[in-house]
Each structure stands twice: as structure tokens, then as C-alpha cells.
Coordinates of C-alpha atoms and ligand atoms in Angstrom, one line a residue:
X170 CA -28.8 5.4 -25.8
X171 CA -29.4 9.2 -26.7
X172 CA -26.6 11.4 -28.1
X173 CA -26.1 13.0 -24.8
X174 CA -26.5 10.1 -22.7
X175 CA -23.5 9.4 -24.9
X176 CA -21.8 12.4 -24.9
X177 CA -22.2 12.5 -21.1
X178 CA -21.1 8.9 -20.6
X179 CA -17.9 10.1 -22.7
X180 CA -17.4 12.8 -20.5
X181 CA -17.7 10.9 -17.6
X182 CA -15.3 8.5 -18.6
X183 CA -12.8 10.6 -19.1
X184 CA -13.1 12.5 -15.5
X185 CA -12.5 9.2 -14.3
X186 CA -9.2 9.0 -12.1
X187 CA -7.3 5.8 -11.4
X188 CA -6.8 5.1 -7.8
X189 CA -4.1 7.0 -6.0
X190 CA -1.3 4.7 -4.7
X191 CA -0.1 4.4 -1.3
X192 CA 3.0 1.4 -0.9
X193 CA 3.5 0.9 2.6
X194 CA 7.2 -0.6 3.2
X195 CA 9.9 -1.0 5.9
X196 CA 13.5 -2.1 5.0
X197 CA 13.4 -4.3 8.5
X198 CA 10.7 -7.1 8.3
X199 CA 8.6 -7.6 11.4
X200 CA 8.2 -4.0 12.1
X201 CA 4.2 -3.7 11.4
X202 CA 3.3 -3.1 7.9
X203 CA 0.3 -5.8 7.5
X204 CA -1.3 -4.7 10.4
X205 CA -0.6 -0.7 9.4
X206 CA -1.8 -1.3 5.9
X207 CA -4.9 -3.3 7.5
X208 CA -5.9 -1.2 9.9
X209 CA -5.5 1.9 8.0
X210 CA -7.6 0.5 5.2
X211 CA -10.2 -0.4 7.1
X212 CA -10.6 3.2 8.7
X213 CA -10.3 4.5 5.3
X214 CA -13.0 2.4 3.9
X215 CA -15.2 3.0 7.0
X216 CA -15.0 6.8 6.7
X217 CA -16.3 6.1 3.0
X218 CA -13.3 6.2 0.7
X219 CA -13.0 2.9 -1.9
X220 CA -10.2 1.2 -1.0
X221 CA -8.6 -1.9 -2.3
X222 CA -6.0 -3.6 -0.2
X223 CA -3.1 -5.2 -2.1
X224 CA -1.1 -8.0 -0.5
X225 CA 2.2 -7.7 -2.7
X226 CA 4.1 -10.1 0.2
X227 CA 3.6 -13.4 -1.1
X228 CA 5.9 -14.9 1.9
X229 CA 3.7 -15.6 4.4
X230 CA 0.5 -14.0 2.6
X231 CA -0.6 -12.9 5.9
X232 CA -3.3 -10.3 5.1
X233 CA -6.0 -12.8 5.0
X234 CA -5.3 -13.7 8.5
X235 CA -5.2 -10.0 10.0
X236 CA -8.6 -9.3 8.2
X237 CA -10.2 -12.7 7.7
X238 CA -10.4 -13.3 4.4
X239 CA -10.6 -16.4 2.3
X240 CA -7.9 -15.7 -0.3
X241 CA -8.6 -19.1 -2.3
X242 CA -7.8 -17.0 -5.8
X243 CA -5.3 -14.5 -5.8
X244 CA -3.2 -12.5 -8.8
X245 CA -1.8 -15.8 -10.1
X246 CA -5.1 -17.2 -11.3
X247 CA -5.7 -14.4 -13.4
X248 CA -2.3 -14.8 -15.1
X249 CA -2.8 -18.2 -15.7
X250 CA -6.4 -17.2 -17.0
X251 CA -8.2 -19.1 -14.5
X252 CA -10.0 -16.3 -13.0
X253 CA -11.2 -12.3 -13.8
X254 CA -9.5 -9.4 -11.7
X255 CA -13.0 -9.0 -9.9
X256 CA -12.9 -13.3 -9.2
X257 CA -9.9 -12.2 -6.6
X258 CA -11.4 -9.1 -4.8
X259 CA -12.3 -10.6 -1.5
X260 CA -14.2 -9.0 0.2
X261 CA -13.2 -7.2 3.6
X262 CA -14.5 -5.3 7.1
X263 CA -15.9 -2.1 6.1
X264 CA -16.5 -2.8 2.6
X265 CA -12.8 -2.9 1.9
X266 CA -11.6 -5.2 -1.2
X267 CA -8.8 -7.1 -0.8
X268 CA -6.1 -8.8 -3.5
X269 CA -4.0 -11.0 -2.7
X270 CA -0.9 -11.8 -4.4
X271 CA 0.1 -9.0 -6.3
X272 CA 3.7 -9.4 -5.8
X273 CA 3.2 -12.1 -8.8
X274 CA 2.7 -8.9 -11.2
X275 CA 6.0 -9.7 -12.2
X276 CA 4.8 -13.0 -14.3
X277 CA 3.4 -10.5 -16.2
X278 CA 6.8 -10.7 -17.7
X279 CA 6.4 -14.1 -19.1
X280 CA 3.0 -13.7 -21.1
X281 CA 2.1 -12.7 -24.9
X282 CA 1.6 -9.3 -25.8
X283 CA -1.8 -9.9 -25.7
X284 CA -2.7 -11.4 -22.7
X285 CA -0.7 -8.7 -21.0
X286 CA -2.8 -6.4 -22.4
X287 CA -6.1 -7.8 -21.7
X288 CA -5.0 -8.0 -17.7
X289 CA -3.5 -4.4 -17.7
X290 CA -6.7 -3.7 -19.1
X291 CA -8.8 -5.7 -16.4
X292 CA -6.0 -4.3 -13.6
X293 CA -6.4 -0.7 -14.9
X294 CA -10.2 -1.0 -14.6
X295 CA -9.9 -2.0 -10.8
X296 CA -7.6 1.5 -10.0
X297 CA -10.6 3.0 -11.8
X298 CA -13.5 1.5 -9.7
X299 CA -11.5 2.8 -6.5
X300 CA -10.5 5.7 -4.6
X301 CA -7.0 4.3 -2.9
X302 CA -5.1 1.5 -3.1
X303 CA -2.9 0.3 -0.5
X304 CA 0.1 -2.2 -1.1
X305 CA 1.3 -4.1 1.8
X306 CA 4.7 -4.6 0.3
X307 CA 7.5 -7.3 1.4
X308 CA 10.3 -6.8 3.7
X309 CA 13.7 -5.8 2.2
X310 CA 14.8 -3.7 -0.8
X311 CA 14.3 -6.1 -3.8
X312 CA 14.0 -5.2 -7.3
X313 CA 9.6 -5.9 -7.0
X314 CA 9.6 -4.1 -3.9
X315 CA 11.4 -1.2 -4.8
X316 CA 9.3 -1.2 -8.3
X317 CA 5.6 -1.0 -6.4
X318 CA 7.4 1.8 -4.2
X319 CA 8.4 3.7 -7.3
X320 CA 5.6 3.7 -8.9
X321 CA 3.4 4.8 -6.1
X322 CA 1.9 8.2 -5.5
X323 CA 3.2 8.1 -2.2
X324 CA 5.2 5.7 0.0
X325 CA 5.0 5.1 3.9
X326 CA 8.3 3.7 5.3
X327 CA 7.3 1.6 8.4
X328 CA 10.1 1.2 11.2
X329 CA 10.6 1.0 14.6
X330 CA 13.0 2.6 17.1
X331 CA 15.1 -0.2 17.3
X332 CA 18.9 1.1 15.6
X333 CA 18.6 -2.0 12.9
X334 CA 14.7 -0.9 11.8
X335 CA 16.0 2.6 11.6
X336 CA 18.8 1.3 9.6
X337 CA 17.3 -0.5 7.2
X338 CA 14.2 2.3 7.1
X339 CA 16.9 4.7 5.8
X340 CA 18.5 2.1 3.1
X341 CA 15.1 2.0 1.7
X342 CA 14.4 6.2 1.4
X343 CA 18.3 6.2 0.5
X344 CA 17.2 4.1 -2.7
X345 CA 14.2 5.9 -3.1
X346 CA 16.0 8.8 -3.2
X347 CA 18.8 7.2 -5.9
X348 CA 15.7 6.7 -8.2
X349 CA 14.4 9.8 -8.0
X350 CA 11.7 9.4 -6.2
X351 CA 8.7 11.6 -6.8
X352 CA 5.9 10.9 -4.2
X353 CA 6.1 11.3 -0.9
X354 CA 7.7 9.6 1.7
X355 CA 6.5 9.1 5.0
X356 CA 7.7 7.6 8.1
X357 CA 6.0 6.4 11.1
X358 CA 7.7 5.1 13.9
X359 CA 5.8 1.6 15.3
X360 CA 5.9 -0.1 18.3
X361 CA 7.7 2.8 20.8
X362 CA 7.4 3.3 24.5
X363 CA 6.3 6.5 24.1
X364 CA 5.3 9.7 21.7
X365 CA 8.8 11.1 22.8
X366 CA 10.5 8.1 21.6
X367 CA 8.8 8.2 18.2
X368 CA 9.8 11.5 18.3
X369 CA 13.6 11.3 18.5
X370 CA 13.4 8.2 15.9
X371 CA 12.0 10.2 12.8
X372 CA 14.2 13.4 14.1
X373 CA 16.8 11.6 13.3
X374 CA 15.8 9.6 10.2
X375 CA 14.9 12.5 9.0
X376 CA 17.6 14.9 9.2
X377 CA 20.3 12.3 8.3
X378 CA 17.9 12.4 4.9
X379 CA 17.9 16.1 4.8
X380 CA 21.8 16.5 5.2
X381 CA 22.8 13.1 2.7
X382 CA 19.9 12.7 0.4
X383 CA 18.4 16.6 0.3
X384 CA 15.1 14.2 0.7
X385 CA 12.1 15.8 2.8
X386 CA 10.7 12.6 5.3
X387 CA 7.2 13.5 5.9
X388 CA 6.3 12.6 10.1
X389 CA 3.1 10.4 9.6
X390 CA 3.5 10.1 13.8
X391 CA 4.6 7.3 16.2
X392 CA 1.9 4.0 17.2
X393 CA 2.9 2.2 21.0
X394 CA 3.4 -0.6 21.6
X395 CA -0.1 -2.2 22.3
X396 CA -0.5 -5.7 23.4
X397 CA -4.4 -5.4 21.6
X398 CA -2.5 -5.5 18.5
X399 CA -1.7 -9.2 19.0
X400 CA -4.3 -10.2 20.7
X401 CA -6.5 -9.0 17.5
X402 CA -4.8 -11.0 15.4
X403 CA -5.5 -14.1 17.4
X404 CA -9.4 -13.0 17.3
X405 CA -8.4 -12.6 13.6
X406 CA -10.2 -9.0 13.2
X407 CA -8.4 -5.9 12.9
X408 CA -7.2 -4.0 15.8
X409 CA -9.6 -0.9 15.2
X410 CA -12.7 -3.1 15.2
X411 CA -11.3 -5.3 17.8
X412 CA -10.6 -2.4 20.1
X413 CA -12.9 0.6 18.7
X414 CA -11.9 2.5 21.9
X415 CA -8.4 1.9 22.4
X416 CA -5.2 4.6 22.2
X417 CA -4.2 2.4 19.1
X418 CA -7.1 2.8 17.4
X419 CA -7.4 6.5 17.7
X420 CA -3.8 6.6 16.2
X421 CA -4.3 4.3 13.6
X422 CA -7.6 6.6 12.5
X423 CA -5.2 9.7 13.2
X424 CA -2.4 7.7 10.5
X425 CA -5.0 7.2 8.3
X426 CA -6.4 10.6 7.8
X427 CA -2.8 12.2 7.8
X428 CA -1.9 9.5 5.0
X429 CA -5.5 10.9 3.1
X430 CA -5.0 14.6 3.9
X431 CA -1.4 15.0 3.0
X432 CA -1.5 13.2 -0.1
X433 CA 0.6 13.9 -2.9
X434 CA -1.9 15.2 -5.3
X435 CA 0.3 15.7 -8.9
X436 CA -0.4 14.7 -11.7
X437 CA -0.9 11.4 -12.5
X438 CA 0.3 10.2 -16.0
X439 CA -0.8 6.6 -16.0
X440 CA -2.5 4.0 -13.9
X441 CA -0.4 2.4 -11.2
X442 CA -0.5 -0.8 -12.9
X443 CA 0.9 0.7 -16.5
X444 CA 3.9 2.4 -14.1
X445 CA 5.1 -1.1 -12.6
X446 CA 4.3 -2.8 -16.4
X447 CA 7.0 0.2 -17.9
X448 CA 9.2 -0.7 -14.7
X449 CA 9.2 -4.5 -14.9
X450 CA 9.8 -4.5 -18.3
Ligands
ATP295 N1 2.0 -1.3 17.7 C1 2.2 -2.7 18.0 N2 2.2 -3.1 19.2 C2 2.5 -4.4 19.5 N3 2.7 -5.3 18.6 C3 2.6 -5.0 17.3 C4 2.4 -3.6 16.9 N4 2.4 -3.5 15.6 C5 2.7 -4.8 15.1 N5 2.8 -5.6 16.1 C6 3.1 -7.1 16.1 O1 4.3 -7.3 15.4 C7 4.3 -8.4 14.6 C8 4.7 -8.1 13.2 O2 3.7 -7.3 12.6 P1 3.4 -7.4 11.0 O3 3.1 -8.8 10.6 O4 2.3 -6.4 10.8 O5 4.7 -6.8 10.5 P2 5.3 -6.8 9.0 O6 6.2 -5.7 8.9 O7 4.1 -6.9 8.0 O8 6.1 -8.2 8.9 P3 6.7 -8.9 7.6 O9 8.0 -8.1 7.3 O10 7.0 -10.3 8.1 O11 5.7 -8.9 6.5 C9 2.9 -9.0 14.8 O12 3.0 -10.1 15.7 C10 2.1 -7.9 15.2 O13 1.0 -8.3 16.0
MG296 MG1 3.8 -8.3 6.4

């Protein structure tokens, strides 16, 4: 190669930005995320941006089945050295690329210096060869989910209007807020009987955050209660492919772009995968 086929390369390189983050989470299990982080990755990737999906909720590993993916190899068989990063990409609707697993990151704990490295490596190359990467976390506030939270760019808090999902919506921004938090939290409402109901429930998660925690909650808006939601699951597509036409796909493309729009553009020290390594260890 020429000098300035080199030089350029170099240049390029360096202009290179990792992924930006986006951890969607609840408090409350039950309350939507998979099919929020499915849906709104597939309108992502369909309007052009490179996304990766990450299934960081090992429970019931239930990605796959919203968006019909094998998910044979996940996260694990790269620790254990069975397979590369780009071995567990499936691929998904809309070009989407989808890992499953993740949640196993923290094994990362238990390998050499070395072999750490090389994966960080390998997992820092896959922020660089995308645009956004979306983490379906796992219900609750555990130490891993908290850790993916913190060390995304931004964070959407999932919940419904029902008093324990707005509960347990408010522990998680509450501990958010204890770490210090720097992205941006946002909250949509899932599952109400109507906009005015979404409404009242992020009015009052969000002041009570104002008032106690001095924490801004962005309104990312409020998805009904649609039966097609279910009924895409059985057909084992997502909803906004299912049901291009439907009110629920329209909101899910109107979540999406608000989540892409609004994002929280600072700086960005380090990969996302190098922020949960410093956390986890
Ligand atoms: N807007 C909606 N209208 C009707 N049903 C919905 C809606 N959103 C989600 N559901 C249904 O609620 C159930 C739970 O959804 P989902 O699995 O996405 O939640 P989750 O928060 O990821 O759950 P978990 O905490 O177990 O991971 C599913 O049966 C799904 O079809
Ligand atoms: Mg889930």
C-alpha cells in the first residue's frame, strides 16, 4: 500500500467511533423490554443505522424467539474459545445482528490477562463495526444489570402503569442516580389504556425524581396495550413487521427515532465493553 493509502487508512481509523449504547431496563420484570428492544432495533436497522442487538438476559434468553433467530453460539463460546465474536452475530430482520448472551461478560472475570484482552479486543471491534447497540437487560437491580446500565450512553427505563412497575421503575433511576449516572434516562410507559394514562405515569415518576433525586427523566412516550404484540410473538416476527400498519407500530418507529434523536451525544472515553471490563473488575 502507498504512503497515503496509509496515512489515510490511519486517519480513518482513528475517526472511527465505537457504537453508542442504549441499555433498555425496567426494575419490574414482565413489563416489555424484549419486545421494546426488538422492535425498536429492527426500525432502527431498517431506517439504515447498524445496529447490534444484545441479549444480556440469560433467563429465559428470549430474544431469539421475538425475532427468530437460531442462537446455537452465544457470548459463552467465545469465552470458552470455542467461537470468534463475529461466530455469534446472528443475523436478524432488517439486517439487524443479534448476540446473545451477553449477560455472561461477567466470566470475563475468571480468565488470564490475556485472553481478556484478546476478547475486549474482538468485543471492542464489534462497537466499532456498528452504529448502536441495544442491550435487552434482565429484570431487577442486580450488580450486572446495574453495571451494563452504567456504562451505557443512555438508558431507557421500561414500566408500566401498574403502582409496582412504577415502583420498581423508580428503585432502578434511584440507583442510577446514587452512581452518578451520566447518560440519559428515559422512561416509557408500556402497556396503558390510553396516551392520558401514560401521561400521568411518567408525570409522576418523573417529578418524584426531580424533587428526591434532582434527576431529569426524559418522556420517551406511552405504547397501548395491543393484543398484535402477542399475537406476533406466536408468528414469531416482530410486531412492526407483523403489523407494518398498526398504532403500535407507528409508536414503536416514533420510540425509536426519539431514542436516535435525543441521544446523549458526550464524549465518549472508551468502548462500552472496556466501561463494564473497569466496572466488573
Ligand atoms: N404493548 C403491549 N401490549 C400487549 N402486550 C404486550 C405489550 N408489550 C409487551 N407485551 C406482552 O407482555 C409480555 C412481556 O413482554 P416482554 O417479554 O417483552 O417483557 P420483559 O420486560 O422483557 O420480560 P422479562 O422481565 O421476563 O424479560 C409478553 O407476553 C408480551 O407479548
Ligand atoms: Mg425480557
Amino acid at each position: 500500500m502507498s504512503t497515503d493509502a496509509m496515512e489515510l487508512e490511519r486517519m480513518m481509523a482513528t475517526c472511527r467511533r465505537p457504537a453508542r449504547v442504549l441499555a433498555v431496563t425496567s426494575g419490574k420484570g414482565g413489563v416489555g423490554k424484549t419486545n421494546i428492544s426488538a422492535n425498536i432495533g429492527v426500525c432502527l436497522a431498517a431506517s439504515g443505522r447498524r445496529v447490534l442487538l444484545l441479549d444480556a438476559d440469560m433467563s429465559l434468553a428470549n430474544l431469539d424467539v421475538v425475532l427468530n433467530v437460531g442462537s446455537r453460539y452465544n457470548i459463552s463460546h467465545v469465552l470458552s474459545g470455542h467461537k470468534s465474536i463475529s461466530e455469534v452475530v446472528h443475523p436478524g430482520p432488517a439486517g439487524l445482528g443479534v448476540v446473545c448472551g451477553a449477560s455472561g461478560l461477567e466470566e470475563l472475570a475468571d480468565l488470564s490477562e490475556f485472553q481478556r484482552r484478546r476478547i475486549l479486543d474482538e468485543l471492542s471491534q464489534l462497537s466499532d463495526d456498528h452504529d448502536l447497540m441495544v442491550i435487552d437487560t434482565a429484570a431487577g437491580i442486580s450488580r450486572a444489570v446495574v453495571g451494563f446500565c452504567l456504562a451505557a450512553d443512555d438508558v431507557l427505563v421500561v414500566t408500566t402503569p401498574e403502582a409496582t412497575a412504577v415502583m420498581d421503575a423508580y428503585a432502578m433511576i434511584k440507583v442510577l442516580s446514587r452512581h452518578e449516572y451520566k447518560g440519559r434516562i428515559n422512561l416509557v410507559v408500556n402497556m396503558a389504556d390510553s396516551p392520558a394514562e401514560g401521561k400521568k405515569t411518567y408525570q409522576q415518576i418523573s417529578n418524584v425524581a426531580a424533587r428526591f433525586l434532582g434527576v431529569h427523566v426524559y418522556d420517551a412516550g406511552t405504547l397501548l396495550r395491543d393484543d398484535r404484540v402477542l399475537a406476533a410473538v406466536k408468528q414469531r416476527e416482530p410486531v412492526v413487521l407483523a403489523y407494518p400498519k398498526a398504532p403500535i407500530t407507528l409508536s414503536l418507529g416514533a420510540l425509536a427515532a426519539k431514542l436516535d434523536s435525543g441521544a446523549n451525544v458526550g464524549k465518549r472515553q472508551a468502548g462500552f465493553f472496556r466501561r463494564v471490563a473497569d466496572l466488573f473488575f
